[in-house]
mmCIF file of C-alpha atoms and ligand atoms in Angstrom:
data_model
loop_
_atom_site.group_PDB
_atom_site.id
_atom_site.type_symbol
_atom_site.label_atom_id
_atom_site.label_comp_id
_atom_site.label_asym_id
_atom_site.label_seq_id
_atom_site.Cartn_x
_atom_site.Cartn_y
_atom_site.Cartn_z
ATOM 1 C CA MET D 105 60.885 16.529 -41.155
ATOM 2 C CA SER D 106 57.853 14.324 -40.855
ATOM 3 C CA ILE D 107 54.772 13.793 -38.705
ATOM 4 C CA LEU D 108 54.692 10.354 -37.201
ATOM 5 C CA VAL D 109 51.272 8.838 -36.627
ATOM 6 C CA PHE D 110 51.278 5.860 -34.360
ATOM 7 C CA ASP D 111 48.641 3.089 -33.560
ATOM 8 C CA SER D 112 48.634 -0.530 -32.608
ATOM 9 C CA GLY D 113 47.175 -1.383 -36.054
ATOM 10 C CA ILE D 114 45.379 0.364 -38.883
ATOM 11 C CA GLY D 115 42.961 2.374 -36.733
ATOM 12 C CA GLY D 116 45.239 5.379 -36.711
ATOM 13 C CA LEU D 117 44.529 5.778 -40.454
ATOM 14 C CA THR D 118 41.162 7.361 -39.394
ATOM 15 C CA VAL D 119 43.298 10.147 -37.863
ATOM 16 C CA LEU D 120 45.897 10.260 -40.624
ATOM 17 C CA ARG D 121 43.212 10.929 -43.228
ATOM 18 C CA GLU D 122 42.057 14.049 -41.332
ATOM 19 C CA ALA D 123 45.549 15.169 -40.700
ATOM 20 C CA ARG D 124 46.348 15.022 -44.378
ATOM 21 C CA VAL D 125 43.410 17.283 -45.143
ATOM 22 C CA LEU D 126 44.655 19.941 -42.821
ATOM 23 C CA MET D 127 48.321 19.477 -43.602
ATOM 24 C CA PRO D 128 48.600 18.444 -47.254
ATOM 25 C CA ASP D 129 52.160 19.591 -47.602
ATOM 26 C CA ARG D 130 53.537 17.528 -44.735
ATOM 27 C CA ARG D 131 55.224 14.173 -44.990
ATOM 28 C CA PHE D 132 53.721 11.448 -42.913
ATOM 29 C CA VAL D 133 55.177 8.305 -41.376
ATOM 30 C CA TYR D 134 52.468 5.888 -40.275
ATOM 31 C CA VAL D 135 53.514 3.337 -37.674
ATOM 32 C CA ALA D 136 51.457 0.284 -36.826
ATOM 33 C CA ASP D 137 52.644 -1.767 -33.868
ATOM 34 C CA ASP D 138 50.881 -4.807 -35.344
ATOM 35 C CA ALA D 139 53.335 -7.204 -33.729
ATOM 36 C CA ALA D 140 51.669 -6.272 -30.521
ATOM 37 C CA PHE D 141 48.034 -5.819 -31.790
ATOM 38 C CA PRO D 142 45.568 -5.620 -30.125
ATOM 39 C CA TYR D 143 46.613 -3.374 -27.252
ATOM 40 C CA GLY D 144 43.211 -3.587 -25.614
ATOM 41 C CA ASP D 145 43.925 -6.692 -23.492
ATOM 42 C CA TRP D 146 47.466 -5.944 -22.479
ATOM 43 C CA GLU D 147 48.492 -5.593 -18.826
ATOM 44 C CA GLU D 148 49.281 -1.946 -18.132
ATOM 45 C CA ALA D 149 52.941 -2.043 -17.047
ATOM 46 C CA ALA D 150 53.933 -4.347 -19.836
ATOM 47 C CA LEU D 151 52.163 -2.216 -22.483
ATOM 48 C CA ARG D 152 53.701 1.024 -21.187
ATOM 49 C CA GLU D 153 57.108 -0.500 -21.419
ATOM 50 C CA ARG D 154 56.383 -1.795 -24.931
ATOM 51 C CA ILE D 155 55.245 1.526 -26.252
ATOM 52 C CA VAL D 156 58.064 3.606 -24.734
ATOM 53 C CA GLY D 157 60.527 0.999 -25.980
ATOM 54 C CA GLN D 158 59.152 1.271 -29.478
ATOM 55 C CA PHE D 159 59.536 5.027 -29.559
ATOM 56 C CA ALA D 160 63.219 4.936 -28.661
ATOM 57 C CA GLY D 161 63.897 3.391 -32.104
ATOM 58 C CA LEU D 162 61.204 5.330 -33.956
ATOM 59 C CA ILE D 163 62.456 8.769 -32.853
ATOM 60 C CA ASP D 164 66.009 7.887 -33.663
ATOM 61 C CA ARG D 165 65.113 6.614 -37.106
ATOM 62 C CA HIS D 166 62.485 9.190 -38.216
ATOM 63 C CA ALA D 167 63.336 12.261 -36.145
ATOM 64 C CA PRO D 168 59.701 13.499 -36.411
ATOM 65 C CA GLU D 169 58.812 17.083 -35.758
ATOM 66 C CA LEU D 170 55.599 15.864 -34.157
ATOM 67 C CA VAL D 171 54.076 12.536 -33.008
ATOM 68 C CA VAL D 172 50.391 11.904 -33.205
ATOM 69 C CA LEU D 173 49.589 9.030 -30.871
ATOM 70 C CA ALA D 174 46.499 7.958 -32.713
ATOM 71 C CA CYS D 175 45.436 5.370 -30.137
ATOM 72 C CA ASN D 176 43.325 5.827 -27.075
ATOM 73 C CA THR D 177 44.550 2.666 -25.465
ATOM 74 C CA ALA D 178 48.181 3.893 -25.738
ATOM 75 C CA SER D 179 47.467 7.602 -24.958
ATOM 76 C CA THR D 180 45.451 6.993 -21.732
ATOM 77 C CA LEU D 181 48.365 4.780 -20.547
ATOM 78 C CA ALA D 182 51.626 6.159 -21.798
ATOM 79 C CA LEU D 183 51.306 9.770 -22.982
ATOM 80 C CA ALA D 184 52.874 11.232 -19.829
ATOM 81 C CA GLU D 185 55.729 8.762 -19.945
ATOM 82 C CA LEU D 186 56.429 9.441 -23.620
ATOM 83 C CA ARG D 187 56.564 13.190 -23.047
ATOM 84 C CA ALA D 188 58.923 12.711 -20.167
ATOM 85 C CA ALA D 189 61.160 10.258 -22.012
ATOM 86 C CA PHE D 190 61.326 12.257 -25.288
ATOM 87 C CA ALA D 191 61.185 15.807 -24.049
ATOM 88 C CA ASP D 192 62.466 17.269 -27.436
ATOM 89 C CA THR D 193 59.535 15.824 -29.331
ATOM 90 C CA SER D 194 55.953 17.142 -29.207
ATOM 91 C CA PHE D 195 53.215 14.539 -28.702
ATOM 92 C CA VAL D 196 49.471 14.899 -29.512
ATOM 93 C CA GLY D 197 47.422 12.277 -27.768
ATOM 94 C CA THR D 198 44.053 10.747 -28.502
ATOM 95 C CA VAL D 199 41.812 10.355 -25.451
ATOM 96 C CA PRO D 200 38.133 9.635 -25.152
ATOM 97 C CA ALA D 201 35.998 12.704 -26.265
ATOM 98 C CA ILE D 202 34.098 12.745 -22.953
ATOM 99 C CA LYS D 203 34.202 16.512 -22.592
ATOM 100 C CA PRO D 204 32.564 17.324 -25.995
ATOM 101 C CA ALA D 205 30.087 14.634 -25.465
ATOM 102 C CA ALA D 206 29.073 16.021 -22.054
ATOM 103 C CA GLU D 207 28.696 19.491 -23.598
ATOM 104 C CA ARG D 208 26.465 18.177 -26.422
ATOM 105 C CA THR D 209 24.245 15.537 -24.917
ATOM 106 C CA ARG D 210 20.591 16.533 -24.473
ATOM 107 C CA SER D 211 19.452 13.414 -22.589
ATOM 108 C CA GLY D 212 22.422 13.316 -20.248
ATOM 109 C CA LEU D 213 23.047 9.684 -21.150
ATOM 110 C CA VAL D 214 26.385 9.203 -22.886
ATOM 111 C CA SER D 215 28.270 5.963 -23.758
ATOM 112 C CA VAL D 216 31.979 5.548 -24.376
ATOM 113 C CA LEU D 217 32.817 2.640 -26.705
ATOM 114 C CA ALA D 218 36.439 1.685 -26.290
ATOM 115 C CA THR D 219 38.886 -1.209 -25.716
ATOM 116 C CA PRO D 220 38.846 -2.955 -22.368
ATOM 117 C CA GLY D 221 42.159 -1.252 -21.627
ATOM 118 C CA THR D 222 40.838 2.368 -22.164
ATOM 119 C CA VAL D 223 37.704 1.558 -20.090
ATOM 120 C CA ARG D 224 39.852 0.419 -17.172
ATOM 121 C CA ARG D 225 42.165 3.398 -17.191
ATOM 122 C CA GLU D 226 42.318 5.880 -14.265
ATOM 123 C CA TYR D 227 42.859 8.600 -17.009
ATOM 124 C CA THR D 228 39.374 7.770 -18.459
ATOM 125 C CA ARG D 229 37.656 7.828 -15.077
ATOM 126 C CA GLU D 230 39.321 11.155 -14.328
ATOM 127 C CA LEU D 231 37.932 12.568 -17.599
ATOM 128 C CA ILE D 232 34.500 11.570 -16.478
ATOM 129 C CA ARG D 233 34.935 13.112 -12.978
ATOM 130 C CA SER D 234 36.342 16.399 -14.411
ATOM 131 C CA PHE D 235 33.977 16.946 -17.313
ATOM 132 C CA ALA D 236 30.892 14.736 -17.163
ATOM 133 C CA SER D 237 29.965 14.591 -13.556
ATOM 134 C CA ARG D 238 26.418 15.783 -14.431
ATOM 135 C CA CYS D 239 25.940 12.986 -17.091
ATOM 136 C CA HIS D 240 25.367 9.284 -16.786
ATOM 137 C CA VAL D 241 28.336 7.823 -18.566
ATOM 138 C CA ARG D 242 28.338 4.164 -19.500
ATOM 139 C CA LEU D 243 31.748 2.689 -20.257
ATOM 140 C CA VAL D 244 31.533 -0.171 -22.798
ATOM 141 C CA GLY D 245 34.760 -2.151 -23.163
ATOM 142 C CA SER D 246 34.737 -4.180 -26.342
ATOM 143 C CA ARG D 247 37.034 -7.234 -26.782
ATOM 144 C CA HIS D 248 36.425 -7.760 -30.473
ATOM 145 C CA LEU D 249 35.644 -4.538 -32.273
ATOM 146 C CA ALA D 250 39.227 -3.485 -33.076
ATOM 147 C CA ARG D 251 39.838 -6.828 -34.821
ATOM 148 C CA LEU D 252 36.441 -6.691 -36.542
ATOM 149 C CA ALA D 253 37.256 -3.134 -37.765
ATOM 150 C CA GLU D 254 40.536 -4.357 -39.218
ATOM 151 C CA ALA D 255 38.817 -7.314 -40.930
ATOM 152 C CA HIS D 256 36.145 -4.914 -42.352
ATOM 153 C CA ILE D 257 38.561 -2.315 -43.685
ATOM 154 C CA ARG D 258 40.594 -5.145 -45.341
ATOM 155 C CA GLY D 259 37.463 -6.209 -47.175
ATOM 156 C CA GLU D 260 36.603 -9.294 -45.259
ATOM 157 C CA ALA D 261 32.895 -10.088 -44.454
ATOM 158 C CA ILE D 262 31.864 -9.572 -40.872
ATOM 159 C CA ALA D 263 28.535 -10.694 -39.396
ATOM 160 C CA ASP D 264 26.025 -8.076 -38.322
ATOM 161 C CA ALA D 265 25.267 -10.195 -35.157
ATOM 162 C CA ASP D 266 28.894 -9.877 -34.031
ATOM 163 C CA ILE D 267 28.836 -6.072 -34.385
ATOM 164 C CA ARG D 268 25.430 -5.752 -32.819
ATOM 165 C CA ALA D 269 26.551 -7.737 -29.745
ATOM 166 C CA GLU D 270 29.359 -5.304 -29.180
ATOM 167 C CA ILE D 271 27.422 -2.086 -29.555
ATOM 168 C CA GLU D 272 24.234 -3.081 -27.863
ATOM 169 C CA PRO D 273 25.408 -2.266 -24.251
ATOM 170 C CA CYS D 274 25.867 1.417 -25.413
ATOM 171 C CA PHE D 275 22.103 1.879 -25.691
ATOM 172 C CA VAL D 276 20.601 2.831 -22.352
ATOM 173 C CA LYS D 277 17.072 3.934 -21.451
ATOM 174 C CA GLY D 278 16.611 6.204 -18.458
ATOM 175 C CA GLU D 279 13.678 7.706 -16.606
ATOM 176 C CA GLY D 280 11.112 9.853 -18.430
ATOM 177 C CA GLY D 281 11.848 8.372 -21.781
ATOM 178 C CA ARG D 282 15.402 9.564 -21.820
ATOM 179 C CA ARG D 283 17.888 7.481 -23.790
ATOM 180 C CA THR D 284 21.472 7.528 -24.890
ATOM 181 C CA ASP D 285 22.003 10.205 -27.578
ATOM 182 C CA ILE D 286 25.821 10.138 -27.946
ATOM 183 C CA VAL D 287 28.264 7.325 -28.240
ATOM 184 C CA VAL D 288 31.895 8.373 -28.099
ATOM 185 C CA LEU D 289 34.063 6.336 -30.475
ATOM 186 C CA ALA D 290 37.057 6.020 -28.063
ATOM 187 C CA CYS D 291 39.164 3.682 -30.223
ATOM 188 C CA THR D 292 40.593 4.916 -33.484
ATOM 189 C CA HIS D 293 39.593 1.714 -35.276
ATOM 190 C CA TYR D 294 35.909 2.244 -34.727
ATOM 191 C CA PRO D 295 35.210 5.018 -37.206
ATOM 192 C CA PHE D 296 35.832 2.501 -39.996
ATOM 193 C CA LEU D 297 32.707 0.761 -38.810
ATOM 194 C CA ALA D 298 30.608 3.915 -38.270
ATOM 195 C CA ASN D 299 28.197 3.196 -41.163
ATOM 196 C CA VAL D 300 27.641 -0.357 -39.875
ATOM 197 C CA PHE D 301 27.001 1.017 -36.373
ATOM 198 C CA ARG D 302 24.424 3.470 -37.790
ATOM 199 C CA ARG D 303 22.698 0.790 -39.617
ATOM 200 C CA LEU D 304 22.533 -1.660 -36.617
ATOM 201 C CA ALA D 305 21.827 0.917 -33.856
ATOM 202 C CA PRO D 306 18.408 0.343 -32.106
ATOM 203 C CA TRP D 307 17.904 4.146 -32.323
ATOM 204 C CA PRO D 308 19.781 7.072 -33.862
ATOM 205 C CA VAL D 309 22.637 8.498 -31.855
ATOM 206 C CA ASP D 310 25.496 10.845 -32.528
ATOM 207 C CA TRP D 311 28.703 8.657 -32.992
ATOM 208 C CA LEU D 312 31.406 11.033 -31.846
ATOM 209 C CA ASP D 313 34.646 10.615 -33.780
ATOM 210 C CA PRO D 314 37.470 12.887 -32.432
ATOM 211 C CA ALA D 315 39.757 12.476 -35.508
ATOM 212 C CA GLU D 316 39.219 15.963 -36.875
ATOM 213 C CA ALA D 317 39.826 17.572 -33.502
ATOM 214 C CA ILE D 318 43.032 15.607 -33.087
ATOM 215 C CA ALA D 319 44.221 16.757 -36.561
ATOM 216 C CA ARG D 320 43.390 20.434 -35.633
ATOM 217 C CA ARG D 321 45.465 20.066 -32.447
ATOM 218 C CA ALA D 322 48.303 18.589 -34.464
ATOM 219 C CA LEU D 323 48.101 21.466 -36.952
ATOM 220 C CA SER D 324 48.162 24.010 -34.133
ATOM 221 C CA LEU D 325 51.415 22.474 -32.801
ATOM 222 C CA ALA D 326 53.071 21.930 -36.188
ATOM 223 C CA GLY D 327 52.151 25.378 -37.582
ATOM 224 C CA ALA D 328 50.389 26.158 -40.871
ATOM 225 C CA GLU D 329 53.330 27.760 -42.602
ATOM 226 C CA HIS D 330 55.689 25.081 -43.810
ATOM 227 C CA PRO D 331 57.681 24.448 -46.969
ATOM 228 C CA PRO D 332 56.342 21.309 -48.749
ATOM 229 C CA GLN D 333 58.247 18.181 -47.667
ATOM 230 C CA ALA D 334 59.969 15.921 -50.105
ATOM 231 C CA GLY D 335 59.571 12.163 -49.986
ATOM 232 C CA ASP D 336 56.780 9.600 -50.006
ATOM 233 C CA ASP D 337 54.461 9.051 -47.106
ATOM 234 C CA VAL D 338 55.528 5.730 -45.618
ATOM 235 C CA ALA D 339 54.114 2.968 -43.384
ATOM 236 C CA VAL D 340 56.064 0.920 -40.943
ATOM 237 C CA PHE D 341 54.756 -2.342 -39.506
ATOM 238 C CA THR D 342 56.552 -3.664 -36.476
ATOM 239 C CA SER D 343 55.836 -7.233 -37.539
ATOM 240 C CA GLY D 344 57.800 -6.442 -40.651
ATOM 241 C CA ALA D 345 55.332 -8.333 -42.681
ATOM 242 C CA PRO D 346 51.825 -7.069 -43.203
ATOM 243 C CA ASP D 347 49.582 -9.361 -45.128
ATOM 244 C CA PHE D 348 48.513 -8.849 -48.756
ATOM 245 C CA ALA D 349 45.216 -7.126 -47.944
ATOM 246 C CA THR D 350 46.846 -4.741 -45.517
ATOM 247 C CA ALA D 351 49.474 -3.963 -48.044
ATOM 248 C CA ARG D 352 46.793 -3.188 -50.603
ATOM 249 C CA LEU D 353 44.993 -0.961 -48.087
ATOM 250 C CA MET D 354 48.238 0.997 -47.448
ATOM 251 C CA ALA D 355 48.728 1.479 -51.159
ATOM 252 C CA GLY D 356 45.131 2.750 -51.331
ATOM 253 C CA PHE D 357 46.140 5.357 -48.660
ATOM 254 C CA GLY D 358 49.171 6.312 -50.673
ATOM 255 C CA LEU D 359 51.576 4.834 -48.093
ATOM 256 C CA LYS D 360 54.612 2.990 -49.125
ATOM 257 C CA ILE D 361 55.612 0.186 -46.782
ATOM 258 C CA VAL D 362 59.217 0.365 -45.642
HETATM 259 N N1 DGL J 482 43.224 1.821 -32.041
HETATM 260 C C1 DGL J 482 43.427 1.691 -30.610
HETATM 261 C C2 DGL J 482 42.738 2.720 -29.793
HETATM 262 O O1 DGL J 482 42.418 3.796 -30.267
HETATM 263 C C3 DGL J 482 43.223 0.320 -30.011
HETATM 264 C C4 DGL J 482 43.068 -0.999 -30.698
HETATM 265 C C5 DGL J 482 43.719 -2.144 -29.992
HETATM 266 O O2 DGL J 482 44.906 -2.334 -30.246
HETATM 267 O O3 DGL J 482 43.109 -2.839 -29.135
HETATM 268 O O4 DGL J 482 42.430 2.494 -28.649
#
């Protein structure tokens, strides 16, 4: 049996690479719903229906022992519905790391960088109310970063000015010289740009990437003891036709497109 890792595009690879470190003997199926990418701007009801609809076929075809929903935009919207619709399958979600950020911040100023969808979600607002009520949390919804991250990881040139414009609202100055010290990367695409973010940031901050924590959660559900699984790790693109650069990237990740 395999572990299925799902995202709207190639951002979930940032989670897959951590999951493989912790579970080297497992077989992984990576699914990119690229026919619907980006999820960030979708209307909620339509996107929920889209995601649950995709899983009906995926669970039939791959019968995974575990699903890692490596997408904040999907998890904050559809995790509960997926668990209800596919009660025999375990799901690990990816939601903004607001709790660890609130525990770690020294200045009390935290920013959450995410897609416009994740920023709008009631789920995200509830995380702030429950875990970060003593912090000032700025939600920054970015229209372009997921696409820019895809371009960057495929080897295309991206302009510093375009990235700077997207991350600038994360940097907040408060009273008494306080300033933002943590930016939560609340979209799985963004860790691919972490080095660019560090270089362009107006001051150093901790860029919080939850991928390792998600992989640990997946390991705790999947169990450490497991016979090695036969078969290649594979990637599925819902468009059926990833471009050449994406295909090369998948090969670099050791994923065979099926
Ligand atoms: N990677 C997805 C996330 O974690 C979203 C990218 C998109 O489709 O807009 O939110």
